[in-house]
mmCIF file of C-alpha atoms and ligand atoms in Angstrom:
data_model
loop_
_atom_site.group_PDB
_atom_site.id
_atom_site.type_symbol
_atom_site.label_atom_id
_atom_site.label_comp_id
_atom_site.label_asym_id
_atom_site.label_seq_id
_atom_site.Cartn_x
_atom_site.Cartn_y
_atom_site.Cartn_z
ATOM 1 C CA MET A 1 5.642 -10.807 10.997
ATOM 2 C CA SER A 2 6.038 -8.440 13.853
ATOM 3 C CA GLN A 3 6.524 -5.298 11.790
ATOM 4 C CA THR A 4 4.597 -2.356 13.122
ATOM 5 C CA ALA A 5 2.190 -0.496 10.888
ATOM 6 C CA SER A 6 4.506 2.492 10.772
ATOM 7 C CA THR A 7 7.529 0.568 9.452
ATOM 8 C CA THR A 8 5.369 -1.361 6.993
ATOM 9 C CA GLN A 9 3.878 1.876 5.792
ATOM 10 C CA LEU A 10 7.226 3.274 4.736
ATOM 11 C CA LEU A 11 8.305 0.290 2.679
ATOM 12 C CA GLY A 12 6.001 0.473 -0.318
ATOM 13 C CA GLY A 13 7.168 3.860 -1.535
ATOM 14 C CA ARG A 14 3.725 4.914 -2.798
ATOM 15 C CA LEU A 15 0.437 5.445 -1.045
ATOM 16 C CA ALA A 16 -1.574 2.699 -2.769
ATOM 17 C CA VAL A 17 1.261 0.197 -2.350
ATOM 18 C CA ASN A 18 1.508 1.038 1.329
ATOM 19 C CA PHE A 19 -2.233 0.589 1.664
ATOM 20 C CA ALA A 20 -2.058 -2.836 -0.001
ATOM 21 C CA ASN A 21 0.631 -3.737 2.547
ATOM 22 C CA VAL A 22 -1.384 -2.818 5.633
ATOM 23 C CA GLY A 23 -2.470 -5.697 7.827
ATOM 24 C CA PRO A 24 -1.910 -9.416 7.257
ATOM 25 C CA SER A 25 -1.399 -10.046 3.556
ATOM 26 C CA GLN A 26 -3.998 -12.748 2.931
ATOM 27 C CA THR A 27 -6.816 -11.701 5.217
ATOM 28 C CA GLY A 28 -8.391 -8.303 5.621
ATOM 29 C CA LEU A 29 -7.532 -5.531 7.972
ATOM 30 C CA SER A 30 -9.211 -4.232 11.103
ATOM 31 C CA TRP A 31 -10.968 -0.902 11.528
ATOM 32 C CA GLU A 32 -8.150 0.218 13.851
ATOM 33 C CA GLU A 33 -5.491 -0.696 11.265
ATOM 34 C CA LEU A 34 -7.383 1.217 8.589
ATOM 35 C CA ILE A 35 -7.718 4.379 10.678
ATOM 36 C CA LEU A 36 -4.126 4.281 11.946
ATOM 37 C CA PHE A 37 -2.910 3.837 8.392
ATOM 38 C CA LEU A 38 -4.860 6.918 7.259
ATOM 39 C CA GLU A 39 -3.255 8.846 10.105
ATOM 40 C CA GLN A 40 0.278 7.618 9.348
ATOM 41 C CA ALA A 41 -0.208 8.420 5.671
ATOM 42 C CA HIS A 42 -1.169 11.984 6.726
ATOM 43 C CA ILE A 43 -4.602 11.640 5.160
ATOM 44 C CA ILE A 44 -6.209 12.487 8.494
ATOM 45 C CA SER A 45 -5.045 14.355 11.593
ATOM 46 C CA PRO A 46 -4.494 12.580 14.939
ATOM 47 C CA GLU A 47 -7.656 14.320 16.231
ATOM 48 C CA ARG A 48 -9.721 13.033 13.312
ATOM 49 C CA SER A 49 -8.147 9.628 13.820
ATOM 50 C CA SER A 50 -9.344 9.374 17.410
ATOM 51 C CA GLN A 51 -12.840 10.494 16.340
ATOM 52 C CA LEU A 52 -12.913 7.854 13.631
ATOM 53 C CA LEU A 53 -11.700 5.116 15.964
ATOM 54 C CA SER A 54 -14.965 5.458 17.882
ATOM 55 C CA LEU A 55 -17.138 5.772 14.768
ATOM 56 C CA PRO A 56 -18.257 2.098 14.816
ATOM 57 C CA GLN A 57 -19.962 2.866 18.143
ATOM 58 C CA ALA A 58 -21.143 6.370 17.227
ATOM 59 C CA ASP A 59 -22.416 5.603 13.722
ATOM 60 C CA PRO A 60 -22.183 1.893 12.892
ATOM 61 C CA GLN A 61 -23.762 2.303 9.455
ATOM 62 C CA ALA A 62 -21.314 4.977 8.293
ATOM 63 C CA ALA A 63 -18.368 3.006 9.637
ATOM 64 C CA GLU A 64 -19.564 -0.170 7.945
ATOM 65 C CA GLY A 65 -19.950 1.644 4.608
ATOM 66 C CA LEU A 66 -16.397 2.970 4.655
ATOM 67 C CA PHE A 67 -14.937 -0.269 5.975
ATOM 68 C CA VAL A 68 -16.529 -2.433 3.279
ATOM 69 C CA ARG A 69 -15.299 -0.078 0.576
ATOM 70 C CA ALA A 70 -11.789 0.011 2.047
ATOM 71 C CA LEU A 71 -11.587 -3.785 2.241
ATOM 72 C CA ARG A 72 -12.800 -4.124 -1.322
ATOM 73 C CA LEU A 73 -10.271 -1.574 -2.518
ATOM 74 C CA ARG A 74 -7.409 -3.223 -0.655
ATOM 75 C CA GLN A 75 -8.317 -6.675 -1.945
ATOM 76 C CA SER A 76 -8.451 -5.443 -5.520
ATOM 77 C CA LEU A 77 -5.111 -3.645 -5.128
ATOM 78 C CA ARG A 78 -3.402 -6.819 -3.922
ATOM 79 C CA LYS A 79 -4.775 -8.729 -6.923
ATOM 80 C CA LEU A 80 -3.896 -5.979 -9.400
ATOM 81 C CA PHE A 81 -0.433 -5.470 -7.979
ATOM 82 C CA ALA A 82 0.301 -9.199 -8.039
ATOM 83 C CA ALA A 83 -0.628 -9.210 -11.742
ATOM 84 C CA LEU A 84 1.519 -6.129 -12.392
ATOM 85 C CA VAL A 85 4.506 -7.728 -10.652
ATOM 86 C CA ARG A 86 4.178 -10.745 -12.959
ATOM 87 C CA ALA A 87 3.617 -8.447 -15.973
ATOM 88 C CA GLU A 88 0.264 -10.140 -16.578
ATOM 89 C CA ARG A 89 -2.865 -8.620 -18.044
ATOM 90 C CA PHE A 90 -5.864 -8.506 -15.756
ATOM 91 C CA PRO A 91 -9.604 -8.393 -16.427
ATOM 92 C CA ARG A 92 -11.157 -4.963 -16.735
ATOM 93 C CA GLU A 93 -13.501 -5.489 -13.776
ATOM 94 C CA TRP A 94 -10.550 -5.774 -11.384
ATOM 95 C CA ALA A 95 -10.253 -2.007 -11.669
ATOM 96 C CA ASP A 96 -13.895 -1.477 -10.618
ATOM 97 C CA PRO A 97 -13.228 -0.900 -6.885
ATOM 98 C CA ILE A 98 -10.704 1.821 -7.807
ATOM 99 C CA ASN A 99 -13.130 3.438 -10.241
ATOM 100 C CA GLU A 100 -15.937 3.326 -7.680
ATOM 101 C CA VAL A 101 -13.905 5.437 -5.287
ATOM 102 C CA LEU A 102 -12.679 7.771 -8.034
ATOM 103 C CA ARG A 103 -16.237 8.287 -9.226
ATOM 104 C CA ILE A 104 -17.650 9.428 -5.904
ATOM 105 C CA THR A 105 -14.836 11.657 -4.758
ATOM 106 C CA GLU A 106 -14.359 15.199 -5.864
ATOM 107 C CA GLY A 107 -11.092 17.002 -5.511
ATOM 108 C CA HIS A 108 -8.240 18.697 -7.250
ATOM 109 C CA ASP A 109 -4.507 18.308 -7.832
ATOM 110 C CA GLU A 110 -2.051 20.512 -6.004
ATOM 111 C CA LEU A 111 1.655 21.006 -6.551
ATOM 112 C CA VAL A 112 3.656 20.027 -3.485
ATOM 113 C CA LEU A 113 7.393 20.238 -2.881
ATOM 114 C CA GLN A 114 8.809 17.172 -1.173
ATOM 115 C CA ASP A 115 12.492 16.449 -0.618
ATOM 116 C CA GLY A 116 13.381 19.112 -3.181
ATOM 117 C CA ARG A 117 11.155 17.577 -5.867
ATOM 118 C CA TRP A 118 7.855 18.826 -7.200
ATOM 119 C CA ARG A 119 4.989 16.442 -7.586
ATOM 120 C CA THR A 120 1.243 16.674 -7.781
ATOM 121 C CA GLU A 121 -0.896 15.531 -4.915
ATOM 122 C CA PHE A 122 -4.604 14.859 -5.049
ATOM 123 C CA ILE A 123 -6.555 16.869 -2.492
ATOM 124 C CA ALA A 124 -10.013 15.398 -1.963
ATOM 125 C CA ARG A 125 -13.004 17.492 -1.051
ATOM 126 C CA GLU A 126 -13.878 16.548 2.476
ATOM 127 C CA GLY A 127 -17.485 15.499 2.233
ATOM 128 C CA GLY A 128 -18.759 12.238 3.677
ATOM 129 C CA LEU A 129 -16.334 9.457 4.477
ATOM 130 C CA ASP A 130 -15.471 8.272 0.986
ATOM 131 C CA TRP A 131 -12.907 11.050 0.528
ATOM 132 C CA LEU A 132 -10.733 9.140 3.001
ATOM 133 C CA LEU A 133 -10.007 6.574 0.282
ATOM 134 C CA ALA A 134 -9.757 9.025 -2.608
ATOM 135 C CA ALA A 135 -6.004 9.601 -2.519
ATOM 136 C CA ILE A 136 -5.377 5.855 -2.271
ATOM 137 C CA ALA A 137 -7.567 5.136 -5.291
ATOM 138 C CA ARG A 138 -5.873 7.937 -7.195
ATOM 139 C CA SER A 139 -2.427 6.568 -6.384
ATOM 140 C CA ALA A 140 -3.537 3.081 -7.453
ATOM 141 C CA ALA A 141 -4.871 4.416 -10.743
ATOM 142 C CA GLU A 142 -1.534 6.099 -11.456
ATOM 143 C CA ILE A 143 0.345 2.850 -10.834
ATOM 144 C CA VAL A 144 -1.987 0.903 -13.132
ATOM 145 C CA VAL A 145 -1.500 3.513 -15.871
ATOM 146 C CA GLU A 146 2.284 3.430 -15.445
ATOM 147 C CA GLY A 147 2.275 -0.360 -15.614
ATOM 148 C CA GLN A 148 5.807 -1.766 -15.764
ATOM 149 C CA ALA A 149 7.276 1.740 -15.429
ATOM 150 C CA ALA A 150 6.054 1.792 -11.817
ATOM 151 C CA ARG A 151 8.592 -0.986 -11.132
ATOM 152 C CA LEU A 152 6.280 -2.670 -8.691
ATOM 153 C CA ARG A 153 7.816 -5.713 -6.992
ATOM 154 C CA LEU A 154 6.848 -8.340 -4.452
ATOM 155 C CA CYS A 155 9.383 -9.022 -1.704
ATOM 156 C CA ALA A 156 11.578 -12.027 -2.534
ATOM 157 C CA ASN A 157 10.870 -13.530 0.880
ATOM 158 C CA PRO A 158 7.942 -15.893 0.128
ATOM 159 C CA ASN A 159 6.645 -15.494 3.684
ATOM 160 C CA CYS A 160 6.608 -11.713 3.522
ATOM 161 C CA GLY A 161 3.953 -10.685 0.976
ATOM 162 C CA LEU A 162 4.838 -6.970 0.954
ATOM 163 C CA PHE A 163 4.845 -4.966 -2.273
ATOM 164 C CA PHE A 164 7.266 -2.133 -2.981
ATOM 165 C CA CYS A 165 8.250 0.164 -5.829
ATOM 166 C CA ASP A 166 11.833 -0.363 -6.833
ATOM 167 C CA THR A 167 13.305 3.114 -7.069
ATOM 168 C CA SER A 168 16.899 1.865 -6.946
ATOM 169 C CA ARG A 169 19.229 2.949 -9.721
ATOM 170 C CA THR A 170 19.961 -0.634 -10.742
ATOM 171 C CA GLY A 171 16.338 -1.766 -10.563
ATOM 172 C CA LEU A 172 17.488 -4.937 -8.846
ATOM 173 C CA ARG A 173 16.029 -4.439 -5.398
ATOM 174 C CA ARG A 174 14.679 -7.762 -4.114
ATOM 175 C CA TRP A 175 13.553 -7.091 -0.579
ATOM 176 C CA CYS A 176 10.858 -4.958 0.966
ATOM 177 C CA SER A 177 13.511 -3.935 3.434
ATOM 178 C CA MET A 178 17.172 -4.856 3.623
ATOM 179 C CA SER A 179 17.047 -4.672 7.403
ATOM 180 C CA VAL A 180 14.077 -7.044 7.654
ATOM 181 C CA CYS A 181 13.834 -9.622 4.859
ATOM 182 C CA GLY A 182 17.210 -8.927 3.203
ATOM 183 C CA ASN A 183 19.029 -9.447 6.427
ATOM 184 C CA ARG A 184 17.088 -12.564 7.262
ATOM 185 C CA HIS A 185 18.096 -13.972 3.888
ATOM 186 C CA LYS A 186 21.761 -13.077 4.410
ATOM 187 C CA VAL A 187 21.790 -14.735 7.823
ATOM 188 C CA ALA A 188 20.202 -17.905 6.380
ATOM 189 C CA ALA A 189 22.653 -17.960 3.460
ATOM 190 C CA PHE A 190 25.576 -17.501 5.838
ATOM 191 C CA ALA A 191 24.329 -20.352 8.026
ATOM 192 C CA ARG A 192 23.973 -22.635 4.985
ATOM 193 C CA LYS A 193 27.451 -21.775 3.748
ATOM 194 C CA HIS A 194 28.857 -22.380 7.179
ATOM 195 C CA ALA A 195 27.085 -25.701 7.583
ATOM 196 C CA SER A 196 28.363 -27.015 4.225
ATOM 197 C CA ARG A 197 31.896 -25.723 4.642
ATOM 198 C CA GLY A 198 33.171 -29.121 5.879
ATOM 199 C CA HIS A 199 32.002 -30.793 2.661
ATOM 200 C CA ALA A 200 33.152 -28.137 0.201
ATOM 201 C CA ALA A 201 36.650 -28.421 -1.259
HETATM 202 ZN ZN1 LIG B 301 9.852 -8.588 2.886
#
């Protein structure tokens, strides 16, 4: 996959889904990917982003603490989301990494107007580094509560691994992105059809 973080970020449709999609799907993500994601998701400013990029040198312990928590959260989201996609129940402890972040972050909800629609957005109190993950954990908790109503899907391309929320009217969206995986599928189907044309009646 050669998708950039910024295109990947837009595909999931919700913050926690986008976070689960960051980096290679099976392995973890790097510190740089984490910080750039937070910037692209407008959780931090570009100035804060460049400060944080050098945090592993400036304060290795603080960086390690945040990084471990972020990896744990992301891993649990991928597991939870995979279960949600298959409409399976999951053990209670799978939600622990989300609860851990929710527990330590203080904040409040604010009404925001986006694309002509009102929604609530969680604004975390900026103390320590854990607040950086608060909005992601909050978004994940909402998706878990919504369950099947969140219409969470896994891209139909088995090599892709990206999650998305199907907001289409029909609810039949199959691909993370029509221009990436959908198109690839169409091209392959066209090639197959073309190759077998000689044999078909
Ligand atoms: Zn895909």
